[in-house]
PDB file of C-alpha atoms in Angstrom:
ATOM      1  CA  MET A   1       0.000   0.000   0.000  1.00 91.00           C
ATOM      2  CA  ILE A   2       1.288   3.460  -0.927  1.00 96.00           C
ATOM      3  CA  GLU A   3       0.724   6.406   1.403  1.00 96.00           C
ATOM      4  CA  MET A   4       1.773  10.024   1.323  1.00 96.00           C
ATOM      5  CA  ILE A   5       4.490  11.006   3.781  1.00 96.00           C
ATOM      6  CA  ASP A   6       2.842  13.017   6.537  1.00 95.00           C
ATOM      7  CA  GLU A   7       3.290  13.817  10.197  1.00 93.00           C
ATOM      8  CA  ASP A   8       1.887  10.405  11.186  1.00 93.00           C
ATOM      9  CA  ASN A   9       4.679   8.466   9.455  1.00 94.00           C
ATOM     10  CA  ARG A  10       7.510  11.012   9.251  1.00 94.00           C
ATOM     11  CA  GLU A  11       9.354   9.513  12.244  1.00 94.00           C
ATOM     12  CA  LYS A  12       9.291   6.088  10.567  1.00 94.00           C
ATOM     13  CA  VAL A  13      10.608   7.709   7.381  1.00 94.00           C
ATOM     14  CA  SER A  14      13.462   9.235   9.375  1.00 94.00           C
ATOM     15  CA  ASP A  15      14.207   5.840  10.935  1.00 93.00           C
ATOM     16  CA  PHE A  16      14.172   4.211   7.470  1.00 94.00           C
ATOM     17  CA  PHE A  17      16.768   6.664   6.128  1.00 90.00           C
ATOM     18  CA  SER A  18      18.941   6.304   9.210  1.00 89.00           C
ATOM     19  CA  LYS A  19      18.829   2.500   8.972  1.00 91.00           C
ATOM     20  CA  HIS A  20      19.427   2.221   5.207  1.00 86.00           C
ATOM     21  CA  TRP A  21      21.634   5.268   4.534  1.00 83.00           C
ATOM     22  CA  GLY A  22      23.101   6.112   7.936  1.00 82.00           C
ATOM     23  CA  THR A  23      21.657   9.632   7.653  1.00 85.00           C
ATOM     24  CA  THR A  24      18.650  11.528   6.385  1.00 85.00           C
ATOM     25  CA  GLU A  25      20.894  13.986   4.525  1.00 85.00           C
ATOM     26  CA  MET A  26      21.278  13.779   0.739  1.00 85.00           C
ATOM     27  CA  VAL A  27      23.928  15.942  -0.924  1.00 84.00           C
ATOM     28  CA  LEU A  28      23.478  16.548  -4.641  1.00 84.00           C
ATOM     29  CA  SER A  29      24.587  19.235  -7.040  1.00 80.00           C
ATOM     30  CA  SER A  30      21.009  20.564  -6.884  1.00 77.00           C
ATOM     31  CA  GLY A  31      21.255  21.082  -3.120  1.00 79.00           C
ATOM     32  CA  VAL A  32      21.508  19.566   0.347  1.00 86.00           C
ATOM     33  CA  TYR A  33      18.296  17.868   1.413  1.00 91.00           C
ATOM     34  CA  HIS A  34      16.996  16.343   4.613  1.00 91.00           C
ATOM     35  CA  CYS A  35      14.956  13.558   3.069  1.00 89.00           C
ATOM     36  CA  ASP A  36      12.818  13.017   6.152  1.00 90.00           C
ATOM     37  CA  GLU A  37      11.509  16.581   5.747  1.00 93.00           C
ATOM     38  CA  LEU A  38      10.583  16.286   2.054  1.00 94.00           C
ATOM     39  CA  ASP A  39       7.291  15.461   0.408  1.00 96.00           C
ATOM     40  CA  GLY A  40       6.938  11.945  -0.877  1.00 97.00           C
ATOM     41  CA  TYR A  41       5.358   8.544  -0.519  1.00 98.00           C
ATOM     42  CA  VAL A  42       5.989   5.347   1.397  1.00 97.00           C
ATOM     43  CA  TYR A  43       5.275   1.830   0.223  1.00 97.00           C
ATOM     44  CA  LYS A  44       4.147  -0.327   3.132  1.00 96.00           C
ATOM     45  CA  GLY A  45       4.629  -4.058   3.400  1.00 94.00           C
ATOM     46  CA  THR A  46       2.109  -6.594   4.673  1.00 93.00           C
ATOM     47  CA  LYS A  47       2.940  -5.797   8.308  1.00 93.00           C
ATOM     48  CA  GLY A  48       2.739  -2.032   7.834  1.00 90.00           C
ATOM     49  CA  GLU A  49       6.510  -1.605   7.694  1.00 94.00           C
ATOM     50  CA  ILE A  50       8.101   0.738   5.144  1.00 96.00           C
ATOM     51  CA  VAL A  51       9.589  -1.343   2.322  1.00 97.00           C
ATOM     52  CA  GLY A  52      10.046   1.525  -0.118  1.00 96.00           C
ATOM     53  CA  LEU A  53       9.866   5.276  -0.322  1.00 96.00           C
ATOM     54  CA  VAL A  54      10.348   8.168  -2.657  1.00 97.00           C
ATOM     55  CA  THR A  55      10.922  11.848  -1.902  1.00 97.00           C
ATOM     56  CA  TYR A  56      10.758  14.818  -4.230  1.00 97.00           C
ATOM     57  CA  ILE A  57      10.879  18.580  -4.504  1.00 95.00           C
ATOM     58  CA  ARG A  58       9.302  20.948  -6.958  1.00 93.00           C
ATOM     59  CA  HIS A  59      11.871  23.282  -8.476  1.00 84.00           C
ATOM     60  CA  ASN A  60       9.402  25.435 -10.339  1.00 83.00           C
ATOM     61  CA  GLU A  61       6.098  25.032 -12.104  1.00 84.00           C
ATOM     62  CA  ASP A  62       7.641  22.836 -14.771  1.00 93.00           C
ATOM     63  CA  ILE A  63       9.900  20.335 -12.966  1.00 95.00           C
ATOM     64  CA  CYS A  64       9.638  17.906 -10.057  1.00 96.00           C
ATOM     65  CA  GLU A  65      12.910  16.349  -8.940  1.00 96.00           C
ATOM     66  CA  VAL A  66      13.086  12.948  -7.304  1.00 97.00           C
ATOM     67  CA  ILE A  67      15.596  13.261  -4.467  1.00 95.00           C
ATOM     68  CA  SER A  68      15.511   9.680  -3.227  1.00 94.00           C
ATOM     69  CA  LEU A  69      14.002   6.359  -4.274  1.00 96.00           C
ATOM     70  CA  ASP A  70      14.467   3.286  -2.127  1.00 94.00           C
ATOM     71  CA  SER A  71      13.153  -0.248  -2.235  1.00 94.00           C
ATOM     72  CA  VAL A  72      14.019  -2.909   0.320  1.00 94.00           C
ATOM     73  CA  TYR A  73      13.078  -5.694  -2.097  1.00 93.00           C
ATOM     74  CA  GLU A  74      14.367  -5.628  -5.670  1.00 87.00           C
ATOM     75  CA  GLY A  75      12.295  -6.792  -8.610  1.00 89.00           C
ATOM     76  CA  GLN A  76       8.893  -6.671  -6.902  1.00 92.00           C
ATOM     77  CA  GLY A  77       7.602  -3.474  -8.505  1.00 95.00           C
ATOM     78  CA  ILE A  78       8.008  -1.267  -5.445  1.00 97.00           C
ATOM     79  CA  GLY A  79      10.292   1.287  -7.110  1.00 96.00           C
ATOM     80  CA  SER A  80       8.238   1.235 -10.310  1.00 97.00           C
ATOM     81  CA  SER A  81       5.022   1.831  -8.383  1.00 97.00           C
ATOM     82  CA  LEU A  82       6.555   4.721  -6.471  1.00 98.00           C
ATOM     83  CA  MET A  83       7.850   6.318  -9.678  1.00 98.00           C
ATOM     84  CA  CYS A  84       4.382   6.044 -11.239  1.00 97.00           C
ATOM     85  CA  VAL A  85       2.921   7.827  -8.208  1.00 98.00           C
ATOM     86  CA  ILE A  86       5.524  10.608  -8.432  1.00 97.00           C
ATOM     87  CA  GLU A  87       4.933  11.091 -12.149  1.00 98.00           C
ATOM     88  CA  GLU A  88       1.177  11.288 -11.550  1.00 97.00           C
ATOM     89  CA  LYS A  89       1.721  13.773  -8.695  1.00 97.00           C
ATOM     90  CA  ALA A  90       3.948  15.883 -10.968  1.00 97.00           C
ATOM     91  CA  ARG A  91       1.183  15.930 -13.588  1.00 96.00           C
ATOM     92  CA  GLU A  92      -1.346  16.985 -10.923  1.00 95.00           C
ATOM     93  CA  LEU A  93       0.989  19.826  -9.959  1.00 94.00           C
ATOM     94  CA  GLY A  94       1.201  20.907 -13.596  1.00 95.00           C
ATOM     95  CA  ALA A  95       4.828  19.888 -14.061  1.00 96.00           C
ATOM     96  CA  LYS A  96       6.020  19.099 -17.557  1.00 96.00           C
ATOM     97  CA  ALA A  97       8.873  16.824 -16.470  1.00 97.00           C
ATOM     98  CA  VAL A  98      10.400  14.732 -13.705  1.00 98.00           C
ATOM     99  CA  GLN A  99      14.144  14.724 -13.223  1.00 97.00           C
ATOM    100  CA  LEU A 100      16.577  13.037 -10.890  1.00 97.00           C
ATOM    101  CA  ILE A 101      20.270  12.703 -10.224  1.00 96.00           C
ATOM    102  CA  THR A 102      22.209   9.490  -9.824  1.00 96.00           C
ATOM    103  CA  THR A 103      25.918   8.776  -9.805  1.00 96.00           C
ATOM    104  CA  ASN A 104      28.050   7.268 -12.554  1.00 97.00           C
ATOM    105  CA  ASP A 105      28.620   4.017 -10.632  1.00 97.00           C
ATOM    106  CA  ASN A 106      24.942   3.222 -10.104  1.00 95.00           C
ATOM    107  CA  LEU A 107      24.412   1.010 -13.132  1.00 96.00           C
ATOM    108  CA  HIS A 108      21.310  -0.562 -11.612  1.00 94.00           C
ATOM    109  CA  ALA A 109      19.620   2.836 -11.243  1.00 95.00           C
ATOM    110  CA  LEU A 110      20.692   3.941 -14.716  1.00 96.00           C
ATOM    111  CA  SER A 111      19.094   0.833 -16.192  1.00 96.00           C
ATOM    112  CA  PHE A 112      15.968   1.159 -14.035  1.00 97.00           C
ATOM    113  CA  TYR A 113      15.277   4.755 -15.038  1.00 97.00           C
ATOM    114  CA  GLN A 114      16.086   4.339 -18.735  1.00 97.00           C
ATOM    115  CA  LYS A 115      13.632   1.432 -18.955  1.00 97.00           C
ATOM    116  CA  ARG A 116      10.998   3.851 -17.645  1.00 97.00           C
ATOM    117  CA  GLY A 117      11.632   6.514 -20.271  1.00 97.00           C
ATOM    118  CA  TYR A 118      14.235   8.692 -18.562  1.00 98.00           C
ATOM    119  CA  VAL A 119      17.012  10.096 -20.732  1.00 98.00           C
ATOM    120  CA  LEU A 120      20.387  11.606 -19.944  1.00 97.00           C
ATOM    121  CA  LYS A 121      20.125  15.386 -19.844  1.00 97.00           C
ATOM    122  CA  ALA A 122      23.452  16.390 -18.285  1.00 97.00           C
ATOM    123  CA  VAL A 123      26.626  15.060 -16.692  1.00 97.00           C
ATOM    124  CA  TYR A 124      28.261  16.913 -13.815  1.00 96.00           C
ATOM    125  CA  PRO A 125      31.911  15.785 -13.786  1.00 97.00           C
ATOM    126  CA  ASN A 126      33.456  15.427 -10.327  1.00 95.00           C
ATOM    127  CA  ALA A 127      30.241  16.575  -8.612  1.00 94.00           C
ATOM    128  CA  VAL A 128      30.621  13.886  -5.958  1.00 95.00           C
ATOM    129  CA  GLU A 129      34.026  15.270  -5.000  1.00 93.00           C
ATOM    130  CA  LYS A 130      32.283  18.564  -4.227  1.00 90.00           C
ATOM    131  CA  ALA A 131      29.539  16.727  -2.314  1.00 90.00           C
ATOM    132  CA  ARG A 132      32.185  15.035  -0.140  1.00 92.00           C
ATOM    133  CA  THR A 133      33.232  18.451   1.191  1.00 90.00           C
ATOM    134  CA  VAL A 134      29.739  18.640   2.748  1.00 88.00           C
ATOM    135  CA  LYS A 135      29.288  14.913   3.448  1.00 88.00           C
ATOM    136  CA  PRO A 136      32.681  13.205   3.871  1.00 90.00           C
ATOM    137  CA  SER A 137      31.049   9.795   4.455  1.00 89.00           C
ATOM    138  CA  ILE A 138      30.336   9.379   0.725  1.00 91.00           C
ATOM    139  CA  PRO A 139      32.518   6.458  -0.395  1.00 94.00           C
ATOM    140  CA  PHE A 140      35.131   6.832  -3.131  1.00 97.00           C
ATOM    141  CA  VAL A 141      34.436   3.480  -4.783  1.00 97.00           C
ATOM    142  CA  ALA A 142      31.126   1.635  -5.144  1.00 96.00           C
ATOM    143  CA  SER A 143      30.651  -2.018  -4.231  1.00 95.00           C
ATOM    144  CA  ASN A 144      30.886  -2.832  -7.962  1.00 96.00           C
ATOM    145  CA  GLY A 145      34.422  -1.375  -8.090  1.00 97.00           C
ATOM    146  CA  ILE A 146      33.497   1.763 -10.059  1.00 98.00           C
ATOM    147  CA  PRO A 147      34.865   5.046  -8.669  1.00 98.00           C
ATOM    148  CA  ILE A 148      32.018   7.288  -7.509  1.00 97.00           C
ATOM    149  CA  ARG A 149      32.770  10.542  -9.246  1.00 97.00           C
ATOM    150  CA  ASP A 150      30.131  12.119 -11.493  1.00 97.00           C
ATOM    151  CA  GLU A 151      26.449  12.930 -11.232  1.00 96.00           C
ATOM    152  CA  TRP A 152      24.108  12.164 -14.110  1.00 97.00           C
ATOM    153  CA  LEU A 153      20.907  14.138 -14.512  1.00 97.00           C
ATOM    154  CA  LEU A 154      18.107  12.043 -15.975  1.00 98.00           C
ATOM    155  CA  TYR A 155      14.913  13.606 -17.280  1.00 97.00           C
ATOM    156  CA  LYS A 156      11.481  12.471 -18.457  1.00 98.00           C
ATOM    157  CA  LEU A 157       8.929  14.605 -20.213  1.00 97.00           C
ATOM    158  CA  LEU A 158       5.405  13.942 -18.998  1.00 96.00           C
ATOM    159  CA  ILE A 159       2.923  13.496 -21.815  1.00 78.00           C
TER     160      ILE A 159
END
């Protein structure tokens, strides 16, 4: 079941980020965000626990940016369902597009988003190096052995 993030579940959202990311803070070239304070949606499992969530911001009338997307269980449609909800919310808000940033090492995310119609709009070389000045805990190398270095901006026009 998908629910909007609100004051009733915000503490659980904060706990989710702390457990899965070690912090609620997300540092991107578009800004520094406290994900537990953002708008978004949670995907609840059969016992009411959060098994997925998505957060977003609205930059202007035309663009919604996904700041975080998480799924505890891969391949079960949780992330896809949450992205569909965000795209529908963006349409309701009158946005013309949804965008998001991921890093060059995240091949799984790059594949996931491209399969859903997102295209590469920009590359920010060495953006993660700049992010490390704010958040030194960002690793230098991903678990797949790829150096974490650049940010990739992906974009989808809403039709």
